[in-house]
Amino acid sequence: MPVLTVGDLDLHYEQAGSGPSVVLVPGTGARGRTWWLYQVPALVAAGYRVLTVDNRGAGSPHTGPLTVGALVNDLALFVERVAGGPCRLVGSSMGAHLVQELLLSRPDLAVQAVLMASRARPDALSRALTAAEKQLYDSGVTLPPGYAAVARAMQNLSPRTLADPQRAQDWLEIFELSPAGDAGGRAQLDLDWDTDRRDAYRAITTPTLVVSFADDLVTPAPHGRELADCIPHARYAEIPDAGHYGYLEQPDAVNDAVLAFFKEFP
């Protein structure tokens, strides 16, 4: 797997296809490979060069403190050095937050942006969830894999997915075989998102699509709608029957929305 060296850190990435570049940025604790099942093939087939990156703290060992600024700087360097300059950016959850901040600090690097499962400000539940995840990790307690898989499914998937016996079982097996949480992912939990950025995002000038998932418990759809309302001229799409992992649950709907948006600004 190729790497981009940033100081003493190697950021792992993968790429496929040719054409205009699209950089896909994953969420907390996730790696770039999460995009390869559905989004990368669809974008490559549509004529794009697609790059996926492992954020600092995922894929590369990282135990020290992390800052939003450091991860945004990593993303800016990746766009400059690997993507080759201004490109389209797609992020989910934490990845979307990083893209949002890049649109403010380095708008020259973004042609278009897609923000999935994101928000403009925290709320009581998001603060409590982050605090609880940190407490669990720091306690040293390891949940039984079966229990952890069920909890993860209920938190991140839609009721429709969970009501389908075969799909639910498939997801549970995936979660049990790929448990969440490591030292790098723990470091990402310390990122300071505890700021209301609604006024700041009114300065974004990059054409932006905000995608929310109707059954998302982690980042409820009204928060995505509010984010879109903050960004001048932003488009908004809400995908039904999808939870926080909506880009994996409803990939066709997500890919259609992203590709249609890209075609608006060829």
Coordinates of C-alpha atoms in Angstrom, one line a residue:
M1 CA 0.0 0.0 0.0
P2 CA 1.5 3.4 -0.9
V3 CA 2.2 6.0 1.8
L4 CA 2.4 9.8 2.1
T5 CA 5.0 10.7 4.7
V6 CA 4.0 13.7 6.8
G7 CA 6.8 14.5 9.3
D8 CA 7.4 11.2 11.1
L9 CA 4.1 9.7 10.1
D10 CA 3.1 7.6 7.1
L11 CA -0.5 8.0 5.8
H12 CA -1.6 5.0 3.9
Y13 CA -3.7 5.4 0.8
E14 CA -5.0 3.5 -2.2
Q15 CA -6.1 4.6 -5.6
A16 CA -8.0 3.4 -8.7
G17 CA -9.2 4.6 -12.0
S18 CA -8.3 7.6 -14.1
G19 CA -9.8 11.0 -14.8
P20 CA -10.7 13.9 -12.4
S21 CA -9.6 13.1 -8.8
V22 CA -12.0 12.3 -6.0
V23 CA -10.7 11.9 -2.4
L24 CA -12.8 9.8 0.0
V25 CA -12.3 10.5 3.7
P26 CA -13.5 8.0 6.3
G27 CA -15.0 8.5 9.8
T28 CA -13.7 8.0 13.3
G29 CA -11.6 4.8 13.6
A30 CA -12.4 3.8 10.0
R31 CA -9.9 3.2 7.2
G32 CA -10.1 4.1 3.6
R33 CA -10.9 0.6 2.6
T34 CA -14.5 1.1 3.9
W35 CA -15.2 3.0 0.6
W36 CA -13.9 0.2 -1.7
L37 CA -17.0 -2.1 -1.5
Y38 CA -19.4 0.3 -3.2
Q39 CA -18.2 3.9 -3.7
V40 CA -14.9 3.3 -5.4
P41 CA -16.2 0.9 -8.1
A42 CA -19.1 3.3 -8.9
L43 CA -16.8 6.4 -9.2
V44 CA -14.2 4.6 -11.2
A45 CA -16.9 3.3 -13.6
A46 CA -18.1 6.9 -14.0
G47 CA -14.7 8.0 -15.1
Y48 CA -13.0 9.3 -12.0
R49 CA -9.6 8.7 -10.4
V50 CA -10.5 7.7 -6.8
L51 CA -8.2 8.0 -3.8
T52 CA -8.9 6.7 -0.3
V53 CA -6.8 7.7 2.7
D54 CA -6.4 6.4 6.3
N55 CA -6.6 9.4 8.6
R56 CA -3.9 10.0 11.2
G57 CA -4.7 7.6 14.0
A58 CA -6.2 4.9 11.8
G59 CA -3.9 2.5 10.0
S60 CA -0.8 4.3 11.2
P61 CA 0.0 3.9 15.0
H62 CA -0.7 7.1 16.9
T63 CA -0.9 7.4 20.7
G64 CA -0.3 11.1 21.3
P65 CA -2.9 13.9 21.3
L66 CA -4.5 14.8 18.0
T67 CA -6.0 18.1 16.9
V68 CA -8.5 18.9 14.2
G69 CA -5.9 21.2 12.6
A70 CA -3.4 18.4 12.3
L71 CA -5.8 16.1 10.5
V72 CA -7.0 19.0 8.2
N73 CA -3.4 19.8 7.4
D74 CA -2.8 16.1 6.6
L75 CA -5.8 16.2 4.2
A76 CA -4.5 19.4 2.5
L77 CA -1.1 17.8 2.0
F78 CA -2.7 14.7 0.6
V79 CA -4.7 16.7 -1.9
E80 CA -1.7 18.7 -3.0
R81 CA 0.9 15.9 -3.1
V82 CA -1.1 12.8 -4.1
A83 CA -4.3 14.0 -5.7
G84 CA -2.3 16.6 -7.6
G85 CA -4.2 19.7 -6.6
P86 CA -7.9 20.8 -6.5
C87 CA -10.2 17.9 -6.5
R88 CA -13.6 16.6 -5.4
L89 CA -13.8 15.6 -1.7
V90 CA -16.2 13.2 -0.1
G91 CA -16.3 12.6 3.7
S92 CA -18.5 10.7 6.1
S93 CA -19.0 11.5 9.8
M94 CA -15.6 12.7 11.1
G95 CA -14.3 12.6 7.6
A96 CA -17.0 15.1 6.6
H97 CA -16.0 17.4 9.5
L98 CA -12.4 17.4 8.2
V99 CA -13.6 18.3 4.7
Q100 CA -15.8 21.1 6.1
E101 CA -12.9 22.6 7.9
L102 CA -10.7 22.2 4.8
L103 CA -13.3 24.2 2.8
L104 CA -12.6 27.1 5.1
S105 CA -8.9 26.9 5.5
R106 CA -8.0 25.8 2.0
P107 CA -10.9 26.4 -0.4
D108 CA -8.4 26.4 -3.3
L109 CA -8.1 22.6 -2.9
A110 CA -11.7 21.7 -3.3
V111 CA -13.7 21.6 -6.6
Q112 CA -16.8 20.1 -5.0
A113 CA -17.6 18.6 -1.6
V114 CA -20.0 15.9 -0.4
L115 CA -20.6 15.8 3.4
M116 CA -22.3 12.6 4.7
A117 CA -23.7 12.1 8.2
S118 CA -22.4 15.4 9.4
R119 CA -23.4 18.4 11.5
A120 CA -22.5 22.1 12.2
R121 CA -22.6 21.9 16.0
P122 CA -22.6 19.2 18.7
D123 CA -25.6 18.4 20.9
A124 CA -26.0 16.7 24.3
L125 CA -26.2 13.2 22.9
S126 CA -23.1 13.5 20.6
R127 CA -21.1 14.8 23.5
A128 CA -22.3 12.0 25.8
L129 CA -21.6 9.4 23.2
T130 CA -18.0 10.5 22.7
A131 CA -17.5 10.7 26.4
A132 CA -18.9 7.2 26.9
E133 CA -16.7 5.7 24.2
K134 CA -13.6 7.3 25.7
Q135 CA -14.6 6.0 29.2
L136 CA -15.1 2.5 27.8
Y137 CA -11.8 2.4 26.1
D138 CA -9.9 3.9 29.0
S139 CA -11.5 1.5 31.5
G140 CA -9.7 -1.4 29.9
V141 CA -13.0 -3.4 29.7
T142 CA -13.3 -5.5 26.6
L143 CA -16.9 -6.3 25.7
P144 CA -17.7 -9.8 24.5
P145 CA -17.5 -9.7 20.7
G146 CA -21.2 -10.8 20.2
Y147 CA -22.5 -8.1 22.5
A148 CA -20.3 -5.4 21.0
A149 CA -21.5 -6.4 17.5
V150 CA -25.2 -6.2 18.5
A151 CA -24.6 -2.7 20.1
R152 CA -22.8 -1.5 17.1
A153 CA -25.5 -2.7 14.7
M154 CA -28.3 -1.1 16.7
Q155 CA -26.4 2.2 16.9
N156 CA -25.4 2.4 13.2
L157 CA -27.9 0.5 11.1
S158 CA -31.5 1.3 10.1
P159 CA -34.5 -0.6 11.4
R160 CA -35.2 -1.8 7.9
T161 CA -31.7 -3.5 7.7
L162 CA -32.1 -5.0 11.2
A163 CA -35.6 -6.3 10.3
D164 CA -34.1 -8.4 7.5
P165 CA -32.9 -11.6 9.0
Q166 CA -30.2 -12.3 6.5
R167 CA -28.9 -8.8 6.2
A168 CA -28.9 -8.4 10.0
Q169 CA -26.9 -11.6 10.4
D170 CA -24.4 -10.6 7.8
W171 CA -23.8 -7.3 9.5
L172 CA -23.5 -8.9 12.9
E173 CA -20.9 -11.3 11.6
I174 CA -18.9 -8.5 10.0
F175 CA -19.0 -6.5 13.2
E176 CA -17.9 -9.4 15.3
L177 CA -15.0 -10.2 13.0
S178 CA -13.9 -6.5 12.8
P179 CA -14.2 -5.0 16.3
A180 CA -14.1 -1.2 16.6
G181 CA -11.6 0.6 18.7
D182 CA -7.8 0.7 18.9
A183 CA -5.2 3.2 20.1
G184 CA -5.4 5.3 17.0
G185 CA -9.2 5.3 17.0
R186 CA -9.0 6.3 20.7
A187 CA -6.8 9.2 19.8
Q188 CA -9.4 10.4 17.3
L189 CA -12.0 10.5 20.0
D190 CA -10.1 13.4 21.6
L191 CA -10.6 15.7 18.6
D192 CA -12.3 18.9 19.7
W193 CA -15.6 19.1 17.8
D194 CA -17.3 20.8 20.8
T195 CA -17.8 24.1 18.9
D196 CA -20.8 25.6 17.2
R197 CA -19.5 26.2 13.6
R198 CA -22.8 27.5 12.0
D199 CA -21.5 31.0 11.5
A200 CA -18.1 29.9 10.3
Y201 CA -19.6 27.6 7.6
R202 CA -21.6 30.5 6.1
A203 CA -18.2 31.5 4.6
I204 CA -17.9 28.3 2.5
T205 CA -17.9 29.0 -1.2
T206 CA -17.3 25.5 -2.6
P207 CA -20.3 23.8 -4.2
T208 CA -21.4 21.4 -1.5
L209 CA -23.8 18.5 -1.2
V210 CA -24.9 17.5 2.3
V211 CA -26.2 13.9 2.6
S212 CA -28.1 12.7 5.7
F213 CA -29.5 9.3 6.5
A214 CA -33.1 9.2 7.6
D215 CA -32.5 6.6 10.4
D216 CA -29.1 7.9 11.6
L217 CA -29.0 7.9 15.4
V218 CA -25.5 9.2 15.7
T219 CA -26.0 12.2 13.4
P220 CA -29.7 12.7 13.0
A221 CA -30.9 14.0 9.7
P222 CA -32.1 17.4 11.1
H223 CA -28.5 18.1 12.0
G224 CA -27.5 17.6 8.3
R225 CA -30.4 19.8 7.2
E226 CA -29.1 22.5 9.5
L227 CA -25.6 22.1 8.1
A228 CA -26.9 22.5 4.6
D229 CA -28.8 25.6 5.5
C230 CA -25.6 27.2 6.9
I231 CA -23.6 26.6 3.7
P232 CA -24.5 29.1 0.9
H233 CA -26.2 27.4 -2.0
A234 CA -25.6 23.9 -0.6
R235 CA -27.7 21.0 -1.9
Y236 CA -29.3 18.6 0.5
A237 CA -30.3 14.9 0.1
E238 CA -31.8 12.6 2.6
I239 CA -31.5 8.8 2.1
P240 CA -34.3 6.7 3.5
D241 CA -33.9 3.3 5.2
A242 CA -30.3 4.1 6.2
G243 CA -28.5 4.6 9.5
H244 CA -25.1 6.1 10.2
Y245 CA -23.5 3.6 7.8
G246 CA -25.9 4.6 5.1
Y247 CA -23.3 4.7 2.4
L248 CA -22.9 1.0 3.0
E249 CA -26.6 0.2 3.6
Q250 CA -28.0 2.1 0.6
P251 CA -25.0 2.4 -1.7
D252 CA -27.0 2.8 -4.9
A253 CA -29.0 5.7 -3.6
V254 CA -25.9 7.3 -2.2
N255 CA -23.8 6.8 -5.3
D256 CA -26.6 8.2 -7.5
A257 CA -26.8 11.3 -5.4
V258 CA -23.1 11.9 -5.4
L259 CA -22.7 11.3 -9.2
A260 CA -25.6 13.5 -10.1
F261 CA -24.1 16.3 -8.0
F262 CA -20.7 15.9 -9.6
K263 CA -22.3 16.2 -13.1
E264 CA -23.7 19.6 -12.1
F265 CA -20.2 21.0 -12.1
P266 CA -18.2 19.1 -14.7

